Coordinates of C-alpha atoms in Angstrom, one line a residue:
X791 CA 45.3 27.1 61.4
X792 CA 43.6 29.7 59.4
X793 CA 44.0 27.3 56.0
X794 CA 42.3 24.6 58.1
X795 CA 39.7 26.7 59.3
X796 CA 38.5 27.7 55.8
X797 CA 38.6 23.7 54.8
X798 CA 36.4 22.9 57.6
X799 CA 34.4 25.6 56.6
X800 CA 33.6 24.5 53.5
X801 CA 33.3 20.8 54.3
X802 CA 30.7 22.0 56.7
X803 CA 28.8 23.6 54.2
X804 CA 29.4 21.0 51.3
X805 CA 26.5 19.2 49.8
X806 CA 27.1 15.7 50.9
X807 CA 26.9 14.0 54.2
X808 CA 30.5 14.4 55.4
X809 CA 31.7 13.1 59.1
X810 CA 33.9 11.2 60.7
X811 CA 33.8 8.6 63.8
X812 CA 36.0 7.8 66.2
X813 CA 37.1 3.7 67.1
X814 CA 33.8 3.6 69.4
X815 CA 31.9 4.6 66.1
X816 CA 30.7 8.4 68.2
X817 CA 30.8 11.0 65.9
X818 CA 33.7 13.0 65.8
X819 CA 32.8 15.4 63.1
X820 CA 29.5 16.3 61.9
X821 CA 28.5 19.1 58.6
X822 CA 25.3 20.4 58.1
X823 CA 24.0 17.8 55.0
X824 CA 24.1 15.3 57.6
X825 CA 22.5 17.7 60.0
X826 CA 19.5 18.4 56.8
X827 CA 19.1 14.5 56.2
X828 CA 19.2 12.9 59.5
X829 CA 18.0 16.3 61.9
X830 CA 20.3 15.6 64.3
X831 CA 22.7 18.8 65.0
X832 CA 26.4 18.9 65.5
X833 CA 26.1 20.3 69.1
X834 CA 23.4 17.1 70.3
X835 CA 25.7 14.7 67.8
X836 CA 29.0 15.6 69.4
X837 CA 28.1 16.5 73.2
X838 CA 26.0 13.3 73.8
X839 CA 28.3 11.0 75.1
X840 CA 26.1 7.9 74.9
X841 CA 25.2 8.3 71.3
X842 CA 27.0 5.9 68.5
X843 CA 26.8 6.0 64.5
X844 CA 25.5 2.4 64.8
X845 CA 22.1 3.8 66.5
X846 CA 20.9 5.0 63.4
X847 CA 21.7 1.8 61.4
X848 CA 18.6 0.0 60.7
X849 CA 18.3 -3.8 61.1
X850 CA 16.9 -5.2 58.0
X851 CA 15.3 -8.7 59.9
X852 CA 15.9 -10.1 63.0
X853 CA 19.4 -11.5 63.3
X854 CA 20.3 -9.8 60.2
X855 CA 23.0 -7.2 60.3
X856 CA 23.0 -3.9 57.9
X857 CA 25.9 -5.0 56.2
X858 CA 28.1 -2.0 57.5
X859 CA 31.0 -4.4 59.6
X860 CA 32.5 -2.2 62.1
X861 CA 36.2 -3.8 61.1
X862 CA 36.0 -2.0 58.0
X863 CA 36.8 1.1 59.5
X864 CA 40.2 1.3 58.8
X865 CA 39.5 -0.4 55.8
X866 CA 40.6 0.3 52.1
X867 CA 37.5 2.3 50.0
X868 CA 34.6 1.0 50.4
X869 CA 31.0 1.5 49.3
X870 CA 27.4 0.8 51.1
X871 CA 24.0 2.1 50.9
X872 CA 22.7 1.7 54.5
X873 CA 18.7 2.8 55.6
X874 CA 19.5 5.4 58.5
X875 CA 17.0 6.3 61.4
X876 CA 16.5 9.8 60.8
X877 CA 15.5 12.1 64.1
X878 CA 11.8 12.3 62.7
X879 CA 11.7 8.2 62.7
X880 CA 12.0 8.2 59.1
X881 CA 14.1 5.9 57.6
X882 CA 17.1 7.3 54.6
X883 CA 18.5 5.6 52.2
X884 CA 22.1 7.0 52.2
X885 CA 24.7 6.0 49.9
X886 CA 28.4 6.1 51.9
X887 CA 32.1 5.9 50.9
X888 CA 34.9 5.7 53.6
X889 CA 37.4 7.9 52.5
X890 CA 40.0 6.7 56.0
X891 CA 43.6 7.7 55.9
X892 CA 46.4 7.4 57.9
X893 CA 46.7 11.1 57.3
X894 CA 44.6 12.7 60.3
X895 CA 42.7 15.2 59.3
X896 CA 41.0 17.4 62.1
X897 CA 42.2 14.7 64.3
X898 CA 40.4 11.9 63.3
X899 CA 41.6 9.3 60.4
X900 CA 38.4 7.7 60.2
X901 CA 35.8 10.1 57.5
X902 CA 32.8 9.2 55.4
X903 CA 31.2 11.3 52.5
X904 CA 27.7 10.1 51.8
X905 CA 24.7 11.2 49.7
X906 CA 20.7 10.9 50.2
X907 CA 19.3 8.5 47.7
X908 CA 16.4 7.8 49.6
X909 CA 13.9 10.0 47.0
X910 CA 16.5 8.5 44.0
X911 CA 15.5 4.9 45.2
X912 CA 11.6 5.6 45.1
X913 CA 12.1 7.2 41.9
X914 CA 13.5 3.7 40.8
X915 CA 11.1 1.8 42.4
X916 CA 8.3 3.5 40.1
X917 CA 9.8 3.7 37.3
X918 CA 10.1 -0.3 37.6
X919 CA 6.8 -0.2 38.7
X920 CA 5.3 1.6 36.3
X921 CA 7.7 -0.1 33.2
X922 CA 6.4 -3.6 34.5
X923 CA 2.8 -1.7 34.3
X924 CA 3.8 -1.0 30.9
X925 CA 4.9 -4.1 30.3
X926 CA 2.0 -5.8 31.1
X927 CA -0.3 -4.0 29.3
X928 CA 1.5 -4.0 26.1
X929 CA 1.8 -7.5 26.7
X930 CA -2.0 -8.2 27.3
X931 CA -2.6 -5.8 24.3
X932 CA -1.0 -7.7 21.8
X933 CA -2.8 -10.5 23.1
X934 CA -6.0 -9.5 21.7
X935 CA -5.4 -6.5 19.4
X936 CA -3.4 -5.5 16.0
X937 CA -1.4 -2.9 16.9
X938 CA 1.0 -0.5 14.9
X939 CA 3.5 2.3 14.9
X940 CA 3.4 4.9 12.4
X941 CA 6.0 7.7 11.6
X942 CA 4.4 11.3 11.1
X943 CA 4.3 10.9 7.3
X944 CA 2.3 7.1 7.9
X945 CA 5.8 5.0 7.5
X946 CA 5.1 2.1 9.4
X947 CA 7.9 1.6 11.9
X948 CA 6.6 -1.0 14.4
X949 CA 3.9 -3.9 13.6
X950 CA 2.8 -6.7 16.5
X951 CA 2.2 -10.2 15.7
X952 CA -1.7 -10.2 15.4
X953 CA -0.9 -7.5 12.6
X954 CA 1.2 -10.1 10.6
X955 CA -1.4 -12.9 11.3
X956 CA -4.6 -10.9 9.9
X957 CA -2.7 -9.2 7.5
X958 CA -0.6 -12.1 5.8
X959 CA 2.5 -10.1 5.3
X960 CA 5.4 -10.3 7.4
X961 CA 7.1 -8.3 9.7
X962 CA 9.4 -7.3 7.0
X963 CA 7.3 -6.8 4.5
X964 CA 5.1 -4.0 6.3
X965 CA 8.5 -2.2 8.0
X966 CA 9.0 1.0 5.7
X967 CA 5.9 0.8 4.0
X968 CA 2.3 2.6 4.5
X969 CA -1.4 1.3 5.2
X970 CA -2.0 1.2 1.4
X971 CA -0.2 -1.8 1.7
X972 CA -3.4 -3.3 3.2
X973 CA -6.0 -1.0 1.2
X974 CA -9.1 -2.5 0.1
X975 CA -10.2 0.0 -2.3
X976 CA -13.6 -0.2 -0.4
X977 CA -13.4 3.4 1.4
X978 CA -13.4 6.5 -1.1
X979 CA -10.6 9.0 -0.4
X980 CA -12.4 11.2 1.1
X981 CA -12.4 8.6 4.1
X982 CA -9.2 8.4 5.1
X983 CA -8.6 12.1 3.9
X984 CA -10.6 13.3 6.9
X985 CA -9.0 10.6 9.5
X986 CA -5.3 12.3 8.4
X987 CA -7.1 15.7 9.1
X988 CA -8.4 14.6 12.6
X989 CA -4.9 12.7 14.1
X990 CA -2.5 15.4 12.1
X991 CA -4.4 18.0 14.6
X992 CA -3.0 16.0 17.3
X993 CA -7.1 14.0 17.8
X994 CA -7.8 11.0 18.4
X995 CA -9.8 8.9 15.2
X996 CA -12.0 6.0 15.8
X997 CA -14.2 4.1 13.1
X998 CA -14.0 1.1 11.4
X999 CA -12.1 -0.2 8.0
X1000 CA -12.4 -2.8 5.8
X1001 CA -8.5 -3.6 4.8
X1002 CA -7.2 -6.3 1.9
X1003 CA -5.0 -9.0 3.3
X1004 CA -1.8 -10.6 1.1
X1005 CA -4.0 -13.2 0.0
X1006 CA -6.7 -11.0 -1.2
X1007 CA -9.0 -11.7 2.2
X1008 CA -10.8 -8.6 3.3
X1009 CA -11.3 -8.4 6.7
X1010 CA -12.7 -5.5 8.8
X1011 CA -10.8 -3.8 12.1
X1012 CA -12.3 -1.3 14.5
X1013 CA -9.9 0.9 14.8
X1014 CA -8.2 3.9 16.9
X1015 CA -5.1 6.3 16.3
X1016 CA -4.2 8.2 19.1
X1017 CA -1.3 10.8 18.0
X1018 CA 1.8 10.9 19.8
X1019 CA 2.6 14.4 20.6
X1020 CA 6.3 16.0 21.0
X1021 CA 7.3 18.2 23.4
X1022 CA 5.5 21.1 20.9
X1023 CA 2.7 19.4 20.9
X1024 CA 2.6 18.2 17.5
X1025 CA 2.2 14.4 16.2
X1026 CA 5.5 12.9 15.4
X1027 CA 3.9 9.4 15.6
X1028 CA 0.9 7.6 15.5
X1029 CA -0.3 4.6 17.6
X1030 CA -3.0 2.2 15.7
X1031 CA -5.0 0.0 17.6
X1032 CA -7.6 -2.0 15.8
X1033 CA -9.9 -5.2 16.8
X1034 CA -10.6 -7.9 14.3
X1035 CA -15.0 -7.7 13.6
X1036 CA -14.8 -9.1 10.4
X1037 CA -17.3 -12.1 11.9
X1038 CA -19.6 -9.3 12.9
X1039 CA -19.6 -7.2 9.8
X1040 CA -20.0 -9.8 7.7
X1041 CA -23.1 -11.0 9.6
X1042 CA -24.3 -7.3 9.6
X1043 CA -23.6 -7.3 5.4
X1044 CA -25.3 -10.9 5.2
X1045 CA -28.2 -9.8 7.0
X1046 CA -28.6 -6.4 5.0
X1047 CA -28.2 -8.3 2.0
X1048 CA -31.0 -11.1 2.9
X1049 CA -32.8 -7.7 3.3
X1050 CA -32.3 -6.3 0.1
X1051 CA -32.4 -9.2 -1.6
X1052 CA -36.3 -10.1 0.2
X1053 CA -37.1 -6.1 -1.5
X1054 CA -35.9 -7.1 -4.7
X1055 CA -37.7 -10.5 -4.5
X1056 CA -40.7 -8.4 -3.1
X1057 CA -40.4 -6.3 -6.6
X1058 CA -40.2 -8.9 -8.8
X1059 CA -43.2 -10.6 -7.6
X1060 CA -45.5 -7.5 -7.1
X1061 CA -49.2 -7.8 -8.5
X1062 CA -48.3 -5.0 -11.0
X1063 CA -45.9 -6.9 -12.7
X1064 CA -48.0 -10.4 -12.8
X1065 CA -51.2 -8.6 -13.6
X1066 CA -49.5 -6.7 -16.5
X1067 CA -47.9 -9.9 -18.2
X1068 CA -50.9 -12.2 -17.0
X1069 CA -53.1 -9.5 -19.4
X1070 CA -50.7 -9.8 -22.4
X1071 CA -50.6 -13.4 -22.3
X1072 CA -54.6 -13.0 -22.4
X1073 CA -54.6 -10.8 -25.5
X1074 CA -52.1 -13.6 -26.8
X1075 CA -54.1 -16.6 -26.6
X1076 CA -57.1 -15.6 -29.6
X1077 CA -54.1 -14.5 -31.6
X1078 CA -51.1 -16.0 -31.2
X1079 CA -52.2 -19.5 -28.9
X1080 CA -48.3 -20.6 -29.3
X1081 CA -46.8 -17.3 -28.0
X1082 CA -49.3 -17.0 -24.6
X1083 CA -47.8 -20.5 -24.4
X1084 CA -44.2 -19.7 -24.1
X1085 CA -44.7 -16.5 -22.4
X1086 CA -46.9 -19.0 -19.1
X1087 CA -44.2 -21.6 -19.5
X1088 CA -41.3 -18.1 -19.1
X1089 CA -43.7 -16.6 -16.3
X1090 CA -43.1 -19.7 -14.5
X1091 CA -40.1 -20.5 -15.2
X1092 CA -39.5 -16.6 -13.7
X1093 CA -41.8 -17.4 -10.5
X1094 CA -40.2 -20.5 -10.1
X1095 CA -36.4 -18.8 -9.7
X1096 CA -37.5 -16.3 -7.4
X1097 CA -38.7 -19.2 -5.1
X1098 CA -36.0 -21.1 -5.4
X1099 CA -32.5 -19.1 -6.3
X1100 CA -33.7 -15.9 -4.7
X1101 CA -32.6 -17.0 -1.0
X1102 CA -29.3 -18.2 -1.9
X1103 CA -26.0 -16.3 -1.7
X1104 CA -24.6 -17.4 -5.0
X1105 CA -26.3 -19.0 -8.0
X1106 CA -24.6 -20.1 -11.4
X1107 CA -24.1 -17.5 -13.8
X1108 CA -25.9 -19.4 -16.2
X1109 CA -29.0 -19.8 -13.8
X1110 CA -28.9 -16.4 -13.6
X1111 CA -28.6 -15.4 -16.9
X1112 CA -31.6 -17.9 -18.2
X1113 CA -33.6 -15.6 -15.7
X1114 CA -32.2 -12.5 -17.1
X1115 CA -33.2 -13.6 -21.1
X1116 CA -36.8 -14.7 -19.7
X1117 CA -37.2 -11.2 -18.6
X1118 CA -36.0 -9.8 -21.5
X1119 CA -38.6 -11.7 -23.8
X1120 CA -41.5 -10.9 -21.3
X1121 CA -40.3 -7.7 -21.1
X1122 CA -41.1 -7.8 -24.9
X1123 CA -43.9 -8.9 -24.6
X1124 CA -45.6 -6.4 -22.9
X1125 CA -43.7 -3.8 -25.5
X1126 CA -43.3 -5.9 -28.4
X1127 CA -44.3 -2.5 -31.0
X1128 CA -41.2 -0.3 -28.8
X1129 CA -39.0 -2.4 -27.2
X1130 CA -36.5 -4.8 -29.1
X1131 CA -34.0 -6.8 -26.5
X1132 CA -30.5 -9.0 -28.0
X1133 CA -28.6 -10.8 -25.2
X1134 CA -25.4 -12.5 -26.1
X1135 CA -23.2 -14.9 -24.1
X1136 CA -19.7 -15.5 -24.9
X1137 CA -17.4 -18.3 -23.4
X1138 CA -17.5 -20.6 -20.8
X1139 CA -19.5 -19.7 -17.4
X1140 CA -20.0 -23.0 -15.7
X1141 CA -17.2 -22.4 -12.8
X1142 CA -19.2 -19.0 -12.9
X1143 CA -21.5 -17.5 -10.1
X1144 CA -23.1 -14.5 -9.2
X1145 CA -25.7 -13.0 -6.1
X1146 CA -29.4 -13.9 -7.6
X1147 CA -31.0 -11.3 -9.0
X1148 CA -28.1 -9.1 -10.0
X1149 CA -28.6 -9.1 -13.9
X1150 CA -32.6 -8.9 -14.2
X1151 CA -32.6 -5.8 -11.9
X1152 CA -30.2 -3.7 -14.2
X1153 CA -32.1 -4.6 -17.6
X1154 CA -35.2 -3.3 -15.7
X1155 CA -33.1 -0.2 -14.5
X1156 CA -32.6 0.5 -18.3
X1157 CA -35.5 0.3 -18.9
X1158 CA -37.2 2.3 -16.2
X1159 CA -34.8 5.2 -16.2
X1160 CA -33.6 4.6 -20.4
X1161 CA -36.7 3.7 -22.1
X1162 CA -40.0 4.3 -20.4
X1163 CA -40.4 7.8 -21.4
X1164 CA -38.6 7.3 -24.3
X1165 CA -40.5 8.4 -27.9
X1166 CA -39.8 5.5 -30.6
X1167 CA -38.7 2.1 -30.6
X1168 CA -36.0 1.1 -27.8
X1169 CA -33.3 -1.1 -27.6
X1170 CA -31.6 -3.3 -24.6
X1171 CA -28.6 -5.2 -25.2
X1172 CA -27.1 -7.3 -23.2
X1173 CA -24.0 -9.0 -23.6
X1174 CA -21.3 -11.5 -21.0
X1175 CA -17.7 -12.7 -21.9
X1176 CA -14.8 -14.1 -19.8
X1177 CA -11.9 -12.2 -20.4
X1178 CA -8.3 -13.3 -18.3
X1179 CA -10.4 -14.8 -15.9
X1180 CA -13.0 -12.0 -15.4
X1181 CA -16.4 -12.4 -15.7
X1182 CA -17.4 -8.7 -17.9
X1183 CA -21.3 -8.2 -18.3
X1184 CA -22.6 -4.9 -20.2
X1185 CA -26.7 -3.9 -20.0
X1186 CA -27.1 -1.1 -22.7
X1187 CA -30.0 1.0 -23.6
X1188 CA -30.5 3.4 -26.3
X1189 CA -32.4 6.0 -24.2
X1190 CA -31.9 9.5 -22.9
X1191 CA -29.3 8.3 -21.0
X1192 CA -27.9 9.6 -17.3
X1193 CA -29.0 12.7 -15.6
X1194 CA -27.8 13.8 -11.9
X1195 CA -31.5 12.6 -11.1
X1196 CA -31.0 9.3 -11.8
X1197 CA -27.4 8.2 -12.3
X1198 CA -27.4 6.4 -9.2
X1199 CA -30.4 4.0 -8.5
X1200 CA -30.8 2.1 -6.0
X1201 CA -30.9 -1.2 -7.8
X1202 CA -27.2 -0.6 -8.8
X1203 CA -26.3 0.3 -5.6
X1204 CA -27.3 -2.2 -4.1
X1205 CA -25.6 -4.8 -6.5
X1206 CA -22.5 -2.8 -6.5
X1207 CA -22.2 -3.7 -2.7
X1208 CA -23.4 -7.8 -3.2
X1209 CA -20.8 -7.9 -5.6
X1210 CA -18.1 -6.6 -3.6
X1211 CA -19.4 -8.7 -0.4
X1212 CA -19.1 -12.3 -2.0
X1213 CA -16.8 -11.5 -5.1
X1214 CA -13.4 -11.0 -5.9
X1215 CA -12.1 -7.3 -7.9
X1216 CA -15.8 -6.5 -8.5
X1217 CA -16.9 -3.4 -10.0
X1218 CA -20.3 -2.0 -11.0
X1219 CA -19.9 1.2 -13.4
X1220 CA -22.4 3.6 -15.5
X1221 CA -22.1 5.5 -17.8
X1222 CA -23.5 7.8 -21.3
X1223 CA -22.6 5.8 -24.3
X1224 CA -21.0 7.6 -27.0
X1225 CA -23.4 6.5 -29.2
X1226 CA -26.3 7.9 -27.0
X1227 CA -28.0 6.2 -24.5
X1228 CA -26.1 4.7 -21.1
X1229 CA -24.6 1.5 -20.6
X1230 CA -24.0 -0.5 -17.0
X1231 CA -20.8 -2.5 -17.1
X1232 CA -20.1 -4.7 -14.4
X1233 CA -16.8 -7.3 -13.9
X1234 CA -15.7 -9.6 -11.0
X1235 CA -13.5 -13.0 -10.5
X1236 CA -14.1 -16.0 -8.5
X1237 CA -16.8 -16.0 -5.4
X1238 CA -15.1 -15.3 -2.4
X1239 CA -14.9 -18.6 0.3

């Protein structure tokens, strides 16, 4: 008796719903887990004659019964998860196991063991919720935007499909690798030295990029890493969601162009420049009539390019260069007694084309910042070849050459960026010649479509 009285003691105090029912389905036994779930006590469970198990079963729909079969009493093991009425009118979700024997124990052969799922279930029920949630969005995100994973070091380790289709490079060809993989070469490293500072502090980096596709396509993204943080709070990974705006930039780079080129065009056409040629063709014509006539038919010639190429987007190199040489020689003849000018053109250039106005403006940038103050006769050469497929130009000037003050004008800055716009591998470079003087070297391949 005293053995029995210490196991009922602690099956009254164990964890789990634990009772028993007699064949009428009262409650025969009664601990105080199923007292904690369903608020019902032992002493109003077991001295109310009129109550039965089967009160607290709730009916899923009309007609419908709980599954819980009341022939199963006496059956072998058996499992059910059965919404109880608890004394509050709140419904539990309790998981229950028969555990009958034909051993009576306390009396009564007929026990269940059961366990309160209800907060378990709602648990479940978010988490499904909120993984569909998930779901969805990721799903509607790589409907419209590039998206990849990155390991702390920059690793790629998960690309979506828009990232393949913009970038050109399969899914197994950007796995393992980093973002250089899709460098343009257009951002200095200072640019993307500051976005690892920002994200490695565990920040969030927004701005826009202009990447290199497989095919040698640049496209631009607008773009945002949001670090993924460990339970330290450091990055272990990085999330990388970009939009495609290459359509907008490049209207944005058209129209800044279109404005550039309208200043140049502006420039080239200023009074100054007309009046001061105009006045040398004047001097010309008492001593040198055939000269004054060249350097009108040139001057046209000069106007007659800026009216007509200066608008477009690409011109043939040769255009271009004709306009270049007649600058040269009226260039010369405003300076004939301290300027002498040699051009020289090398190859083939007729599948050849270049932005309008690209060449004229750097002979005049040696000139202005090479020559003009220069004491003694000065020289401007110019020469273009086609070498494996590259177009290589060179403007050189035997002047003072570069100082800080005037190493980068904004004539070659601007050229630098139309070349790089609507040319392949472009490149714009000065530099002091060893020889004295500085020397502009530009290069690029075939006109971008």
């Amino acid at each position: 008796m005293e053995s029995e009285a210490r196991m009922k003691k602690v099956l009254d105090n164990m964890p789990i719903l634990f009772f028993s029912l007699d064949e009428n389905f009262r409650p025969v036994s009664w601990n105080y887990e199923c007292e904690r779930v369903l608020g019902f006590s032992s002493e109003e469970i077991l001295n109310d004659r009129n109550f039965s198990f089967k009160d607290l079963i709730q009916v899923k729909e009309e007609g419908e019964s709980s599954g819980f079969n009341p022939e199963l009493l006496n059956s072998e093991f058996k499992n059910w998860e059965l919404d109880l009425l608890s004394k509050e009118g709140k419904l539990k979700l309790v998981s229950l196991s028969n555990i009958s024997s034909e051993f009576p124990l306390f009396g009564s052969t007929n026990w269940f063991v059961g366990v309160d799922i209800t907060r378990t279930k709602e648990i479940e029920r978010e988490l499904t919720s909120s993984l569909k949630e998930l779901s969805d969005f990721q799903t509607a995100l790589n409907a419209v935007s590039i998206v990849a994973i990155t390991d702390k070091a920059g690793t790629i380790i998960y690309v979506n499909q828009n990232f393949c289709d913009i970038s050109g490079y399969s899914r197994d060809e950007l796995l393992g690798h980093n973002h250089r993989i899709i460098n343009s070469g257009y951002h200095p490293k200072e640019f993307f030295r500051d976005l690892w500072k920002t994200i490695a502090k565990g920040k969030i980096w927004k701005g826009e990029i202009k990447n290199k596709a497989k095919d040698g396509r640049y496209y631009w993204v607008d773009t945002t890493i949001s670090p993924i943080l460990d339970s330290n709070g450091k990055p272990y990974q990085y999330l990388a969601i970009r939009n495609d705006i290459t359509e907008r930039k490049e209207t944005e780079e058209k129209a800044r162009h279109a404005e550039n080129n309208l200043k140049i065009l502006q420039d080239r056409m200023s009074p100054h420049f007309l009046f001061n040629t105009l006045s040398i063709i004047h001097s010309y014509l008492q001593t040198n009539p055939g000269l004054a006539d060249s350097a009108i038919l040139m001057l046209a010639d000069n106007y007659r390019f800026l009216m007509d190429q200066a608008n477009q987007q690409l011109v043939p190199f040769d255009i271009e260069w004709e306009f270049m040489e007649n600058y040269l020689q009226l260039l010369k003849l405003r300076f004939s007694d301290f300027l002498e000018v040699e051009s020289e053109k090398l190859g083939n250039f007729k599948q050849c084309q270049i932005p309008p106005l690209t060449l004229q403006p750097l002979v005049e940038n040696s000139y202005i910042h090479g020559l003009r103050d220069r004491k003694g006769k000065g020289k401007i050469s110019v020469k273009a070849s086609i070498q494996d497929g590259k177009t290589l130009v060179t403007i050189r000037d035997n002047g003072k050459g570069l100082s800080d003050a005037n190493i980068h004008s904004r004539s070659i800055a601007n050229i630098s960026e139309r070349l790089k716009f609507y040319l392949y591998d472009s490149e714009v470079k000065i530099e002091n010649h060893p020889e004295g003087g500085a020397i502009v070297t530009i290069g690029f391949k075939s006109a971008k479509n």
